[in-house]
mmCIF file of C-alpha atoms in Angstrom:
data_model
loop_
_atom_site.group_PDB
_atom_site.id
_atom_site.type_symbol
_atom_site.label_atom_id
_atom_site.label_comp_id
_atom_site.label_asym_id
_atom_site.label_seq_id
_atom_site.Cartn_x
_atom_site.Cartn_y
_atom_site.Cartn_z
ATOM 1 C CA MET A 655 15.321 11.068 21.548
ATOM 2 C CA THR A 656 15.879 7.389 20.976
ATOM 3 C CA GLY A 657 13.572 4.511 21.751
ATOM 4 C CA ASN A 658 10.093 4.745 23.174
ATOM 5 C CA ALA A 659 8.979 7.279 25.714
ATOM 6 C CA THR A 660 6.059 7.279 28.127
ATOM 7 C CA PHE A 661 4.432 10.496 29.219
ATOM 8 C CA ARG A 662 1.791 10.851 31.910
ATOM 9 C CA HIS A 663 -0.312 13.990 32.091
ATOM 10 C CA GLU A 664 -2.836 15.163 34.659
ATOM 11 C CA ASN A 665 -5.545 17.811 34.343
ATOM 12 C CA THR A 666 -5.076 18.139 30.598
ATOM 13 C CA ALA A 667 -7.478 18.338 27.680
ATOM 14 C CA LEU A 668 -7.147 17.634 23.994
ATOM 15 C CA LEU A 669 -8.638 20.634 22.195
ATOM 16 C CA ALA A 670 -7.896 19.784 18.570
ATOM 17 C CA VAL A 671 -6.639 16.967 16.405
ATOM 18 C CA THR A 672 -5.182 17.730 13.014
ATOM 19 C CA SER A 673 -2.704 16.486 10.462
ATOM 20 C CA VAL A 674 -0.277 17.865 7.938
ATOM 21 C CA GLU A 675 0.748 16.285 4.667
ATOM 22 C CA ALA A 676 4.262 16.186 3.338
ATOM 23 C CA PRO A 677 4.602 18.669 0.472
ATOM 24 C CA VAL A 678 6.372 16.514 -2.120
ATOM 25 C CA VAL A 679 3.970 14.282 -4.076
ATOM 26 C CA VAL A 680 5.550 11.281 -5.806
ATOM 27 C CA SER A 681 3.191 9.374 -8.082
ATOM 28 C CA SER A 682 3.303 5.696 -8.896
ATOM 29 C CA ALA A 683 3.917 6.760 -12.501
ATOM 30 C CA GLU A 684 7.174 8.380 -11.363
ATOM 31 C CA PHE A 685 8.179 5.121 -9.692
ATOM 32 C CA ASP A 686 7.380 3.291 -12.925
ATOM 33 C CA GLU A 687 9.711 5.645 -14.784
ATOM 34 C CA ARG A 688 12.511 5.020 -12.299
ATOM 35 C CA LEU A 689 11.927 1.266 -12.339
ATOM 36 C CA ALA A 690 11.348 0.966 -16.109
ATOM 37 C CA PRO A 691 14.647 -0.808 -16.894
ATOM 38 C CA SER A 692 14.114 -3.345 -14.099
ATOM 39 C CA LEU A 693 10.442 -3.866 -14.949
ATOM 40 C CA LYS A 694 11.358 -4.466 -18.584
ATOM 41 C CA ARG A 695 14.190 -6.842 -17.697
ATOM 42 C CA LEU A 696 11.899 -8.827 -15.378
ATOM 43 C CA ARG A 697 9.032 -8.708 -17.894
ATOM 44 C CA LEU A 698 6.729 -7.013 -15.415
ATOM 45 C CA SER A 699 4.003 -4.656 -16.530
ATOM 46 C CA LYS A 700 3.838 -0.953 -15.840
ATOM 47 C CA ARG A 701 1.616 0.252 -13.013
ATOM 48 C CA LEU A 702 2.485 -2.910 -11.061
ATOM 49 C CA LEU A 703 2.833 -1.037 -7.756
ATOM 50 C CA GLU A 704 -0.454 0.754 -8.288
ATOM 51 C CA ARG A 705 -2.339 -2.403 -9.248
ATOM 52 C CA VAL A 706 -0.903 -4.576 -6.476
ATOM 53 C CA ALA A 707 -0.817 -2.080 -3.604
ATOM 54 C CA GLY A 708 -3.505 0.355 -4.754
ATOM 55 C CA VAL A 709 -1.247 3.310 -4.038
ATOM 56 C CA THR A 710 -1.397 6.054 -6.666
ATOM 57 C CA GLU A 711 0.831 8.537 -4.884
ATOM 58 C CA ARG A 712 2.843 8.994 -1.743
ATOM 59 C CA ARG A 713 4.085 12.108 0.008
ATOM 60 C CA TRP A 714 7.641 12.795 1.009
ATOM 61 C CA TRP A 715 9.182 15.506 3.099
ATOM 62 C CA SER A 716 11.693 17.787 1.449
ATOM 63 C CA PRO A 717 15.356 16.890 1.916
ATOM 64 C CA GLY A 718 16.615 18.350 5.158
ATOM 65 C CA SER A 719 13.173 18.281 6.794
ATOM 66 C CA ASP A 720 13.000 16.684 10.204
ATOM 67 C CA PHE A 721 10.070 15.166 12.077
ATOM 68 C CA ASP A 722 10.295 18.181 14.376
ATOM 69 C CA ASP A 723 9.371 20.458 11.465
ATOM 70 C CA ALA A 724 6.205 18.463 10.792
ATOM 71 C CA ALA A 725 5.335 18.322 14.492
ATOM 72 C CA ILE A 726 5.704 22.087 14.825
ATOM 73 C CA GLU A 727 3.527 22.633 11.758
ATOM 74 C CA ALA A 728 0.857 20.245 13.062
ATOM 75 C CA GLY A 729 0.970 21.808 16.529
ATOM 76 C CA ALA A 730 0.551 25.321 15.161
ATOM 77 C CA LYS A 731 -2.343 24.168 12.979
ATOM 78 C CA ALA A 732 -4.031 22.423 15.935
ATOM 79 C CA MET A 733 -3.663 25.509 18.121
ATOM 80 C CA ALA A 734 -5.212 27.667 15.395
ATOM 81 C CA GLU A 735 -8.149 25.250 15.121
ATOM 82 C CA ALA A 736 -8.703 24.946 18.886
#
């Protein structure tokens, strides 16, 4: 599907709302390691991303994962909680 889509539903109910988190945790420390040569060359301190943005970690989906996989997982979890 490309672009935006509009859906209209009648006689429906929302029984559960849930979320799923991507399984791969990437810390700001890992980014610092990857960026170390550039940070050093630019004379920037370590933990710059964490201090400026306040983000200590982010979550990524595994290579090959698609948004459909996450949607299916979230849908199954919501149905189990409903």
